[in-house]
CSV table of C-alpha atoms in Angstrom, one decimal:
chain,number,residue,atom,x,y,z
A,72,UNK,CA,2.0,63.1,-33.4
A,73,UNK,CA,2.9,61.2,-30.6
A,74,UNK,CA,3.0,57.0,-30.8
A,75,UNK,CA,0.0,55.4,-28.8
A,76,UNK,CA,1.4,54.2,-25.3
A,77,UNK,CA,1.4,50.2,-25.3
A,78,UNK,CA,0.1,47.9,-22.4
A,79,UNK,CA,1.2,44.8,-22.0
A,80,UNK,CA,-1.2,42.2,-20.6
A,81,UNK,CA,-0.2,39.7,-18.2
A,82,UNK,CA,-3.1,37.2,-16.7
A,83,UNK,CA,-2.0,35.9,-13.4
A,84,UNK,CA,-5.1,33.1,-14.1
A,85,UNK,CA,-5.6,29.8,-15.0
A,86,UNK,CA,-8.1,30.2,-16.9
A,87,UNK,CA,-7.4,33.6,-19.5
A,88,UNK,CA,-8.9,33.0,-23.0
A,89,UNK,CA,-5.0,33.3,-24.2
A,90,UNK,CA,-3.1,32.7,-22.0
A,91,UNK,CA,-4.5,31.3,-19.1
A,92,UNK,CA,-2.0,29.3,-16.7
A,93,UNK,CA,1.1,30.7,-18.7
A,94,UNK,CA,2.1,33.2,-15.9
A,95,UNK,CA,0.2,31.6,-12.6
A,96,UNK,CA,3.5,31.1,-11.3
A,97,UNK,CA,4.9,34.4,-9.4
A,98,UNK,CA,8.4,34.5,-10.4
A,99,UNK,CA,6.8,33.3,-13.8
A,100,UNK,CA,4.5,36.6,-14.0
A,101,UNK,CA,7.3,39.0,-12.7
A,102,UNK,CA,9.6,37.8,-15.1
A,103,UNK,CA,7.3,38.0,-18.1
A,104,UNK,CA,6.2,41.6,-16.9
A,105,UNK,CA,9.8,42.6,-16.8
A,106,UNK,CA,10.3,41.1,-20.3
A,107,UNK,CA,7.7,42.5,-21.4
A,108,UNK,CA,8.8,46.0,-20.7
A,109,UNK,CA,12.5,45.1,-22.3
A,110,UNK,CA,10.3,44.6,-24.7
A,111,UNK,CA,8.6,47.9,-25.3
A,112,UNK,CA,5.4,48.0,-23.0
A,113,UNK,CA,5.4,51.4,-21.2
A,114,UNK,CA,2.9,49.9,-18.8
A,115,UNK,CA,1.6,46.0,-17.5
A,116,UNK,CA,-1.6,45.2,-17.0
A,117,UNK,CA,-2.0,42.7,-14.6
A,118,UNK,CA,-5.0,40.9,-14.1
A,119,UNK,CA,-6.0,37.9,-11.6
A,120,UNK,CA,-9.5,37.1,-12.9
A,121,UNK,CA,-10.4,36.1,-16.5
A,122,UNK,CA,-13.1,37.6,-18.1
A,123,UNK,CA,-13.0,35.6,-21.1
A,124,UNK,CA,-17.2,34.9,-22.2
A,125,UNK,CA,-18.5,32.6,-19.6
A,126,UNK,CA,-16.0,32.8,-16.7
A,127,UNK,CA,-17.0,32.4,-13.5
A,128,UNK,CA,-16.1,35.1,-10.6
A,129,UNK,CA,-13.1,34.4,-8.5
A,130,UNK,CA,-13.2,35.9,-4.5
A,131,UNK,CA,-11.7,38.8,-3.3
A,132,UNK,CA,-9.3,36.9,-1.4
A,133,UNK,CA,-8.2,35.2,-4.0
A,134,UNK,CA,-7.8,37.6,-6.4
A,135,UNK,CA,-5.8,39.7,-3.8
A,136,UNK,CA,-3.4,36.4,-3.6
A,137,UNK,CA,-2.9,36.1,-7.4
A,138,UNK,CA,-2.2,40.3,-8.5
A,139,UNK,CA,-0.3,42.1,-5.4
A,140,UNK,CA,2.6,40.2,-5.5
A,141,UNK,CA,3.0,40.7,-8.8
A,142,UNK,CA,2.5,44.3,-8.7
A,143,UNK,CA,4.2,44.7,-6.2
A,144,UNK,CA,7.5,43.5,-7.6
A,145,UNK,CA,7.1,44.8,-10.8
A,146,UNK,CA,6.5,48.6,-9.6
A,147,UNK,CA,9.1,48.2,-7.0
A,148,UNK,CA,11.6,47.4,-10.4
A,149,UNK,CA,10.5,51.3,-11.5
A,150,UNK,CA,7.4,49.2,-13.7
A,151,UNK,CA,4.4,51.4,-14.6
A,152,UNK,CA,1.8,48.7,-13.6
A,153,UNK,CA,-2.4,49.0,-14.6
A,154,UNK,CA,-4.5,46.2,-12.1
A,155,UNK,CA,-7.2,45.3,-14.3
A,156,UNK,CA,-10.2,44.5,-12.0
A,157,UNK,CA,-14.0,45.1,-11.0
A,158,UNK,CA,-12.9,44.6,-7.7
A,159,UNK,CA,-12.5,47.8,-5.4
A,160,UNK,CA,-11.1,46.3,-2.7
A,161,UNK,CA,-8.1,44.5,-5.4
A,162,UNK,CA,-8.3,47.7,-7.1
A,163,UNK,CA,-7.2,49.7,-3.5
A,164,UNK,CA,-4.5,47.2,-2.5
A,165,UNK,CA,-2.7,47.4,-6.0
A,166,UNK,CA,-3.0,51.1,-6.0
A,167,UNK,CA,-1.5,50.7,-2.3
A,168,UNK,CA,1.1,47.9,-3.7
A,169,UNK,CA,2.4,50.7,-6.5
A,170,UNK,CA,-0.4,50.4,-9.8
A,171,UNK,CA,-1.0,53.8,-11.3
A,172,UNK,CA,-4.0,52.6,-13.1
A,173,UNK,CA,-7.3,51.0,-13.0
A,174,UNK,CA,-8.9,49.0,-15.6
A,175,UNK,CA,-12.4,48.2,-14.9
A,176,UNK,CA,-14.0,45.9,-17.5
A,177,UNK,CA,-17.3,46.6,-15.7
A,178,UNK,CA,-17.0,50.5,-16.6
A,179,UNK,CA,-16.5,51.9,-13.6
A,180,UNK,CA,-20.5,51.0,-12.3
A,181,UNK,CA,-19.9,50.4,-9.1
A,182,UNK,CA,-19.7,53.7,-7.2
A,183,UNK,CA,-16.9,52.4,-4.5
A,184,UNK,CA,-14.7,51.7,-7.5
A,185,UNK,CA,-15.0,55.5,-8.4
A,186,UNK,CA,-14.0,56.6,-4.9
A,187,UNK,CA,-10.9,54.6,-4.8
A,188,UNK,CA,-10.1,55.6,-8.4
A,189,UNK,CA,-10.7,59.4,-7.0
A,190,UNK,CA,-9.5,59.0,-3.5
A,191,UNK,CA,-6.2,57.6,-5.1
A,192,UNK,CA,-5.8,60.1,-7.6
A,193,UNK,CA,-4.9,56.7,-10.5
A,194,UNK,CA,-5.9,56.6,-14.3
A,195,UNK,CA,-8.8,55.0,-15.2
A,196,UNK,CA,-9.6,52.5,-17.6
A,197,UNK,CA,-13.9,52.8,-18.4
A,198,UNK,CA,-14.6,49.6,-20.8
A,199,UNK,CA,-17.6,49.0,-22.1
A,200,UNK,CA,-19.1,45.5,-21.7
A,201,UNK,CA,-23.0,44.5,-21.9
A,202,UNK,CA,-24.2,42.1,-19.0
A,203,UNK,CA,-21.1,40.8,-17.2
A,204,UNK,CA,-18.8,38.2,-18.6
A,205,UNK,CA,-20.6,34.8,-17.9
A,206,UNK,CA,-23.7,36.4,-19.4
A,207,UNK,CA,-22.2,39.1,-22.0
A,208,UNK,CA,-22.3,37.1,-25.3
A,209,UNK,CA,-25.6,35.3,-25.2
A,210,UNK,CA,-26.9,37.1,-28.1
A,211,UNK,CA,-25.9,40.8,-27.9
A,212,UNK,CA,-28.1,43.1,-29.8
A,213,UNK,CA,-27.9,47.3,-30.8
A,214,UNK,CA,-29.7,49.2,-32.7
A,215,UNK,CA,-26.4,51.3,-33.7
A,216,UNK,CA,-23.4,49.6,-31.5
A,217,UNK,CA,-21.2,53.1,-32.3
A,218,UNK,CA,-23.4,55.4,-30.6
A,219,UNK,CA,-24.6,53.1,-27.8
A,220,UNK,CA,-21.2,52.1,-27.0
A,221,UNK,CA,-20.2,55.9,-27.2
A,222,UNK,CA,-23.2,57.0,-25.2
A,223,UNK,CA,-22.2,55.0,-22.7
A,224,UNK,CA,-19.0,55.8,-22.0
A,225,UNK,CA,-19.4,59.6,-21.9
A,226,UNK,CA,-22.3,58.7,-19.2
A,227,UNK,CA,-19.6,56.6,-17.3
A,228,UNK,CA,-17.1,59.1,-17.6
A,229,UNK,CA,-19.7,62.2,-16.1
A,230,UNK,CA,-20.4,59.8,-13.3
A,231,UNK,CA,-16.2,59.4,-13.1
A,232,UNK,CA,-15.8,63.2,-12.8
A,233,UNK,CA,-18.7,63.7,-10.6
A,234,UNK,CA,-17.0,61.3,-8.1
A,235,UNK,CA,-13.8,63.7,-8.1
A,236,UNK,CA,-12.0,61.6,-11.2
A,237,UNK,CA,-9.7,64.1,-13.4
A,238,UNK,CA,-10.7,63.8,-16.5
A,239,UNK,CA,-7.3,64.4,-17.8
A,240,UNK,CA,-6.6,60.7,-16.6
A,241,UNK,CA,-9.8,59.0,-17.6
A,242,UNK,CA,-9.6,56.7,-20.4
A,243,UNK,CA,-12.1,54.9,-22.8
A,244,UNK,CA,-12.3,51.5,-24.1
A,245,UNK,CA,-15.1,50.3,-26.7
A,246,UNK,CA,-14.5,46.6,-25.2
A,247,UNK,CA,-14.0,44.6,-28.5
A,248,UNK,CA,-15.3,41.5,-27.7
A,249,UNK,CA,-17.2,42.1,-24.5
A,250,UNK,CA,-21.0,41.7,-25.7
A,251,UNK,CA,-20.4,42.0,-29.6
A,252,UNK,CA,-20.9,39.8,-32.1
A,253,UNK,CA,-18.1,39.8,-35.5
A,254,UNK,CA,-20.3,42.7,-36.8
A,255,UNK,CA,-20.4,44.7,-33.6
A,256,UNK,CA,-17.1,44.6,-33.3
A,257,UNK,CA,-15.5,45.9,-36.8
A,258,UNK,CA,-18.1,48.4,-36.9
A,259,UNK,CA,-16.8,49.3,-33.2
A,260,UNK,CA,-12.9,49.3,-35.2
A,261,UNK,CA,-14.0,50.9,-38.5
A,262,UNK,CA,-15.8,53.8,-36.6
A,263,UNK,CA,-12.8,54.7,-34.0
A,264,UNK,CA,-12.7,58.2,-34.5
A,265,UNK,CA,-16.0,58.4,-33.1
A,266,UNK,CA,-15.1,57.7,-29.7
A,267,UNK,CA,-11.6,59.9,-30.4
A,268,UNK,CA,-13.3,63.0,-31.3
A,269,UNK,CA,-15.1,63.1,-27.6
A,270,UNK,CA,-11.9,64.3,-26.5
A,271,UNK,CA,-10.9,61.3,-23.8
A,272,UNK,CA,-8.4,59.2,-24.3
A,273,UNK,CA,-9.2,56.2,-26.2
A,274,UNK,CA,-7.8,52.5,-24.8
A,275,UNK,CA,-8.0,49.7,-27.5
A,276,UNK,CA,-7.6,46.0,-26.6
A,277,UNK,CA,-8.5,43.7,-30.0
A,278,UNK,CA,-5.2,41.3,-29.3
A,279,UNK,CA,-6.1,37.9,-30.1
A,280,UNK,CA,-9.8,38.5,-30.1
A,281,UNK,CA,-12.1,35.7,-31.2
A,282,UNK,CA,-13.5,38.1,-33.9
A,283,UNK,CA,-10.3,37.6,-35.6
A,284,UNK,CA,-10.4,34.3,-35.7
A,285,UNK,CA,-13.9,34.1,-37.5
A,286,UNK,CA,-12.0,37.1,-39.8
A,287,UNK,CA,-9.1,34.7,-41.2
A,288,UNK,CA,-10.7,31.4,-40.7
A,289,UNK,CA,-14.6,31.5,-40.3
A,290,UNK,CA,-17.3,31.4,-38.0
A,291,UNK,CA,-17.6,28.2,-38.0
A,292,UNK,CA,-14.0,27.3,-37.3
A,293,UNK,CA,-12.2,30.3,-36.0
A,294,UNK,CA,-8.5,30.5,-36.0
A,295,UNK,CA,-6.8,29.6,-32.7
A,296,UNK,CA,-5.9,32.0,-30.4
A,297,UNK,CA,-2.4,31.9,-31.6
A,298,UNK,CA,-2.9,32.1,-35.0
A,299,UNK,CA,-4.2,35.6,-34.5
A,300,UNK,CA,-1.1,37.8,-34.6
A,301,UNK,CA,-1.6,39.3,-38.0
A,302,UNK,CA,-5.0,40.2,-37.6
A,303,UNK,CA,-4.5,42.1,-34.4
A,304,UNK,CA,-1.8,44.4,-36.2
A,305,UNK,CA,-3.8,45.0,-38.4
A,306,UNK,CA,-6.6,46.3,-35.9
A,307,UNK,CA,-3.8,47.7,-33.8
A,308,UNK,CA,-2.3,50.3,-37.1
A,309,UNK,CA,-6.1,51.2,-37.6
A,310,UNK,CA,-6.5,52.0,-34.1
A,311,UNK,CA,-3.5,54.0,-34.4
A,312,UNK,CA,-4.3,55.9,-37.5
A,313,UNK,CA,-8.0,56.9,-35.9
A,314,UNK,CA,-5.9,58.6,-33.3
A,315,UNK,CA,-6.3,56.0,-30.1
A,316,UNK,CA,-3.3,56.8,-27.4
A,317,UNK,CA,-3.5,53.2,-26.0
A,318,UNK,CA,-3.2,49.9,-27.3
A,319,UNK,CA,-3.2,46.7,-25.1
A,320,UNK,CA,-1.4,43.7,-26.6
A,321,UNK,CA,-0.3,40.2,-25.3
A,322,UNK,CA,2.9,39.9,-28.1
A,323,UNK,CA,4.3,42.9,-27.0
A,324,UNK,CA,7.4,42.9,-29.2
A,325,UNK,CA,5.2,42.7,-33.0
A,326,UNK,CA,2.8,45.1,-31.4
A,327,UNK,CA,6.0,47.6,-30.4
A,328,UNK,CA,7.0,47.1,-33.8
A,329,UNK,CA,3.8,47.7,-35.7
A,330,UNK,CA,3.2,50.7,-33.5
A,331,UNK,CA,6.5,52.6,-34.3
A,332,UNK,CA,6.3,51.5,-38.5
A,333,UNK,CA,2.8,53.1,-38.3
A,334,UNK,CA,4.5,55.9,-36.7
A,335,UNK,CA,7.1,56.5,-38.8
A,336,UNK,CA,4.7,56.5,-41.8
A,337,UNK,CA,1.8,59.0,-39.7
A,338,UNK,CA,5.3,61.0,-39.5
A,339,UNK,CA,6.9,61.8,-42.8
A,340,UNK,CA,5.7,64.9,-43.9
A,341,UNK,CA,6.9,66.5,-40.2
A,342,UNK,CA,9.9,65.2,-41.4
């Protein structure tokens, strides 16, 4: 069984739920991005617009400004580098600047996103994500979250493939945290194999979540962001076990770590 591939995420923002400001600096964000793949990421994903609940849009220019540079410099250091934007003109000039990979928060709804992801011949990221991310947690509600969310992405990836995307490179993200409240969401991690068994490849990102913060501290005082860690391992080996080929993490070297222990157990009797 092969290990999950692991995406390291690197905000170029000042505003990131977790990190926001940390990298905003270029040399900043190309150094962590090469750190982070001494570190064990097999891929970046950078991103130059926070989509943390209530955020505001940046513009196109702007965006531009903050991500190619970045990208840029990493894939010209042999860096496998994801540009995780709705944005298909961002989306096009990362591609351009040396990204292999899309990751669309918005799920791929915009039909010029799916011709640059199929012009381009890129991977995809589809996430799912109800409203858009000022609007997306003012009181998200499902009859069954599992097989809305799975509906969903199936339909998004149909509408991929019909726009000339191979579905061999098309990959699937529940969106953790993107229109779900605590429930949602570990229903959405308990019931991973349900999206695994439509035979895409499944993308996980749970890392430092504010689910897990109302997990080990409560709802009414959720642990801070970086008090997190152990709590998104945990979601991370589950992810893993259900059979999910891609797990995005901001502490890339405990998330290599966990991934390659859980491995080594899902492992021994190949052995």
């Amino acid at each position: 069984m092969s290990k999950p591939l692991l995406m390291g995420v690197l905000n170029v923002t000042p505003d990131s739920f977790s990190d926001g400001g940390q990298f905003f600096d270029l040399e900043v964000a190309i150094n962590a991005g090469q750190q982070m793949a001494r570190d064990g990421a097999d891929l970046i994903d950078v991103g130059g617009e926070s989509t943390r609940p209530g955020s505001e849009g940046v513009a196109v220019n702007e965006e531009l400004r903050r991500v190619v540079p970045v990208v840029s410099a990493l894939a010209a250091r042999g860096i496998r580098v994801s540009i995780d934007t709705m944005k298909p003109a961002v989306a096009h000039a990362a591609l351009q600047a040396g990204a292999s990979m899309v990751n669309d928060v918005s799920g791929l709804r915009d039909p010029a996103m799916r011709k640059v992801c199929a012009d381009q011949g890129c991977e995809v990221a589809i996430m799912h994500m109800r409203g858009e991310p000022r609007t997306m947690q003012l009181s998200p509600t499902y009859k069954d979250v599992v097989s809305e969310v799975r509906a969903y992405l199936l339909a998004q990836a149909i509408e991929a493939e019909h726009a000339g995307i191979n579905p061999a490179k098309i990959w699937l993200d529940p969106g953790i945290g993107f229109g779900k409240t605590l429930n949602h969401n570990l229903k959405l991690v308990k019931h991973l194999d349900k999206l695994v068994d439509t035979g895409y490849q499944i993308l996980v990102g749970a890392s430092r979540k504010s689910f897990l913060g109302k997990i080990l501290s409560g709802e009414a005082a959720p642990a801070p962001v970086d008090e997190r860690l152990e709590g998104t391992l945990v979601v991370h080996a589950i992810a893993q076990a259900a059979g999910v080929k891609m797990i995005r993490a901001h502490d890339v070297p405990q998330a290599r770590r966990a991934i390659d222990t859980c491995a080594a157990v899902m492992e021994a009797d190949q052995q």
